[in-house]
PDB file of C-alpha atoms in Angstrom:
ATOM      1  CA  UNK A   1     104.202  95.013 151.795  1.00 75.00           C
ATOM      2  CA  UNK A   2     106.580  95.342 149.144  1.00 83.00           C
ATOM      3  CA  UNK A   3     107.316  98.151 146.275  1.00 79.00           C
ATOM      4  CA  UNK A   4     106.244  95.265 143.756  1.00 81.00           C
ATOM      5  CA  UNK A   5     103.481  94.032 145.444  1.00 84.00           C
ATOM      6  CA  UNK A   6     102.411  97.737 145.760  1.00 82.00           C
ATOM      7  CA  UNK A   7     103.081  98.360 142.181  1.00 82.00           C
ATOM      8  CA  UNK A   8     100.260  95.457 141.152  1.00 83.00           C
ATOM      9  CA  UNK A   9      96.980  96.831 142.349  1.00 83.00           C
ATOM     10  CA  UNK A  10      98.059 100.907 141.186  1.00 85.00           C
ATOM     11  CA  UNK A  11      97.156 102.763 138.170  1.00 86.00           C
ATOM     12  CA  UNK A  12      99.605 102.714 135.405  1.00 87.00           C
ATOM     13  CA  UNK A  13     100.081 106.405 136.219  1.00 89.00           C
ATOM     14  CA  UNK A  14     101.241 105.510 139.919  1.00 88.00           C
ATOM     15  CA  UNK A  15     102.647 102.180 138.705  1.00 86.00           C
ATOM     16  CA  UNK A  16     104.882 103.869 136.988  1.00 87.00           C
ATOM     17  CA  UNK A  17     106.129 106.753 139.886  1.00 88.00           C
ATOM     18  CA  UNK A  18     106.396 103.950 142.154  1.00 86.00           C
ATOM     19  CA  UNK A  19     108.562 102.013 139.853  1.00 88.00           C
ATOM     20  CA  UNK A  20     110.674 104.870 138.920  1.00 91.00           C
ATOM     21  CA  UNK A  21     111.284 105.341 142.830  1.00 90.00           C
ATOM     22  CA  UNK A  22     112.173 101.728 143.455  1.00 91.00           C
ATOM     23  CA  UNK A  23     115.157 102.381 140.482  1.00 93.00           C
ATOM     24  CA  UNK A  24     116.248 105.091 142.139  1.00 95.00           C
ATOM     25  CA  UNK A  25     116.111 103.239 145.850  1.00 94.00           C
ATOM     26  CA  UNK A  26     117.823 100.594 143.981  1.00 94.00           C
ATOM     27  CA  UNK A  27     120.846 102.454 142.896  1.00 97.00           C
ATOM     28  CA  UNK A  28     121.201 104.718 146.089  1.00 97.00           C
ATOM     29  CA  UNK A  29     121.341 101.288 148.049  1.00 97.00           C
ATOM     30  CA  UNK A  30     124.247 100.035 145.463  1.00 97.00           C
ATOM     31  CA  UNK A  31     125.762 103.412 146.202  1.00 97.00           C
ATOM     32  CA  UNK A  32     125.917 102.962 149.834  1.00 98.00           C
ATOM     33  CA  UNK A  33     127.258  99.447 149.534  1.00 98.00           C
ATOM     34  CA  UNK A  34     130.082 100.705 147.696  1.00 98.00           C
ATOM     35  CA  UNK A  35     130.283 103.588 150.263  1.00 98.00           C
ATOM     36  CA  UNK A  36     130.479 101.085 153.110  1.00 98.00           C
ATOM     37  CA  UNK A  37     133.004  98.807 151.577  1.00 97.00           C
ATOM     38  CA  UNK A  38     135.563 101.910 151.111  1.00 97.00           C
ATOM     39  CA  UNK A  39     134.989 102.708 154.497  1.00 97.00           C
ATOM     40  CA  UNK A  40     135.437  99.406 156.041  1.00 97.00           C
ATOM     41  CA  UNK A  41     138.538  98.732 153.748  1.00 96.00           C
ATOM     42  CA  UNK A  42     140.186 102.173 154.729  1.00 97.00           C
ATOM     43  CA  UNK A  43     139.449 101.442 158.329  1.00 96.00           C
ATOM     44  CA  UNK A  44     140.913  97.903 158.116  1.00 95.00           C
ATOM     45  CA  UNK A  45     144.154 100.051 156.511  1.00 95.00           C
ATOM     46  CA  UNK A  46     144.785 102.106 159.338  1.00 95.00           C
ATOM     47  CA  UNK A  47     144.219 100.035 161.908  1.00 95.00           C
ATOM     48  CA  UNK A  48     146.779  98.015 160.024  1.00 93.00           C
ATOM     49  CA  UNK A  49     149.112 101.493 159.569  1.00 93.00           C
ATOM     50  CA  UNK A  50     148.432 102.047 162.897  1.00 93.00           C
ATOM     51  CA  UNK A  51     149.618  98.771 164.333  1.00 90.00           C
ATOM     52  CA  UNK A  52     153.220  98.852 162.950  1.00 87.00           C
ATOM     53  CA  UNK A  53     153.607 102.238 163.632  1.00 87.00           C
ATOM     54  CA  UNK A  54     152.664 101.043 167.571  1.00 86.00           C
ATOM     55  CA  UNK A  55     155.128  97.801 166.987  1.00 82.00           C
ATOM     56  CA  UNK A  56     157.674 100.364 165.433  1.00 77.00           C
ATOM     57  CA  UNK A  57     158.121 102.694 168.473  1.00 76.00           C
ATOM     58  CA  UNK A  58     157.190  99.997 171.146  1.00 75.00           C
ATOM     59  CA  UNK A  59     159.776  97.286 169.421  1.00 70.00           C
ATOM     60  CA  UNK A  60     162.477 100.067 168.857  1.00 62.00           C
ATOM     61  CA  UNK A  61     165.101  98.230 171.216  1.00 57.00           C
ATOM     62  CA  UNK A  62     164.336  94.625 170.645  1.00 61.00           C
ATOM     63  CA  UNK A  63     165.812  92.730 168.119  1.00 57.00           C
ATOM     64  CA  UNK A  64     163.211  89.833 168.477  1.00 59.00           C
ATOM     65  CA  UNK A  65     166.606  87.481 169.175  1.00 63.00           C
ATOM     66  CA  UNK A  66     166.629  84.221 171.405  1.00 66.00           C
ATOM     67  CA  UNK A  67     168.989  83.682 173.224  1.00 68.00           C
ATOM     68  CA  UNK A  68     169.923  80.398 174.890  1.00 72.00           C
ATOM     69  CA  UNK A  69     171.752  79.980 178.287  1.00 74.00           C
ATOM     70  CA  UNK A  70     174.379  76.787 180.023  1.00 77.00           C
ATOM     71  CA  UNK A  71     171.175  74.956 181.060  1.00 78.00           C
ATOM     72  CA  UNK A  72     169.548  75.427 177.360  1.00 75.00           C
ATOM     73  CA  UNK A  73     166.932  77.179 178.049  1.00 77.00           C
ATOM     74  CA  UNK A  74     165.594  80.199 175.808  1.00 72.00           C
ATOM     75  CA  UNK A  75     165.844  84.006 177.046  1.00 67.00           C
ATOM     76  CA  UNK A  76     164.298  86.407 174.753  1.00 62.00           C
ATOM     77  CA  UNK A  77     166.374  89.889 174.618  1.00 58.00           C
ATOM     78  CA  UNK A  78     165.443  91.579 177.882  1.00 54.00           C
ATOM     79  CA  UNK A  79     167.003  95.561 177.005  1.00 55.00           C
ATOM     80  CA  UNK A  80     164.021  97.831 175.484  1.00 52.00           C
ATOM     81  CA  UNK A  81     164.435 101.238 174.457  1.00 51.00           C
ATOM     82  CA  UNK A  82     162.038 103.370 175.838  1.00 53.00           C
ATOM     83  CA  UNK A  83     160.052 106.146 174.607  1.00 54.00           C
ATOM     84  CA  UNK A  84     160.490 109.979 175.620  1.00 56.00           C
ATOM     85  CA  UNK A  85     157.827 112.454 174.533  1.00 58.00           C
ATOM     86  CA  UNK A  86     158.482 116.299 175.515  1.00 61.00           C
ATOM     87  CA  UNK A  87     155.260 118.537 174.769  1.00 59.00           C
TER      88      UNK A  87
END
């Protein structure tokens, strides 16, 4: 059963409360879309904040360099600076 399908067999007294009601439903659902597509766009900004902060302080030491060796093979930088947290 649907609001419209609802609205058909009422009284134009009811017909129209029930079809003010499904305007209103209609524009508190287009209020939480827009709701829920700020949240999932700020959420999809920190996580992305979040993950070069991480790559920041985890990648502090590296320079990302290859290096290559006599035989020609690659060796990525090995020396990492570590972190040291003091509470």
């Amino acid at each position: 059963m649907t609001l419209s399908r609802l609205e058909e067999g009422l009284t134009e007294v009811k017909k129209a409360q029930v079809t003010e009601r499904k305007d209103k439903l209609r524009l508190l659902a287009g209020e939480l879309e827009k709701e829920y597509l700020s949240t999932a766009m700020l959420l999809s900004d920190c996580a992305r904040f979040n993950r070069l902060l991480l790559k920041s302080i985890f990648d502090l030491g590296k320079t990302g360099m290859v290096y290559y060796n006599s035989n020609g093979a690659a060796k990525r930088q090995t020396d990492a600076a570590f972190v040291n947290l003091e509470f």
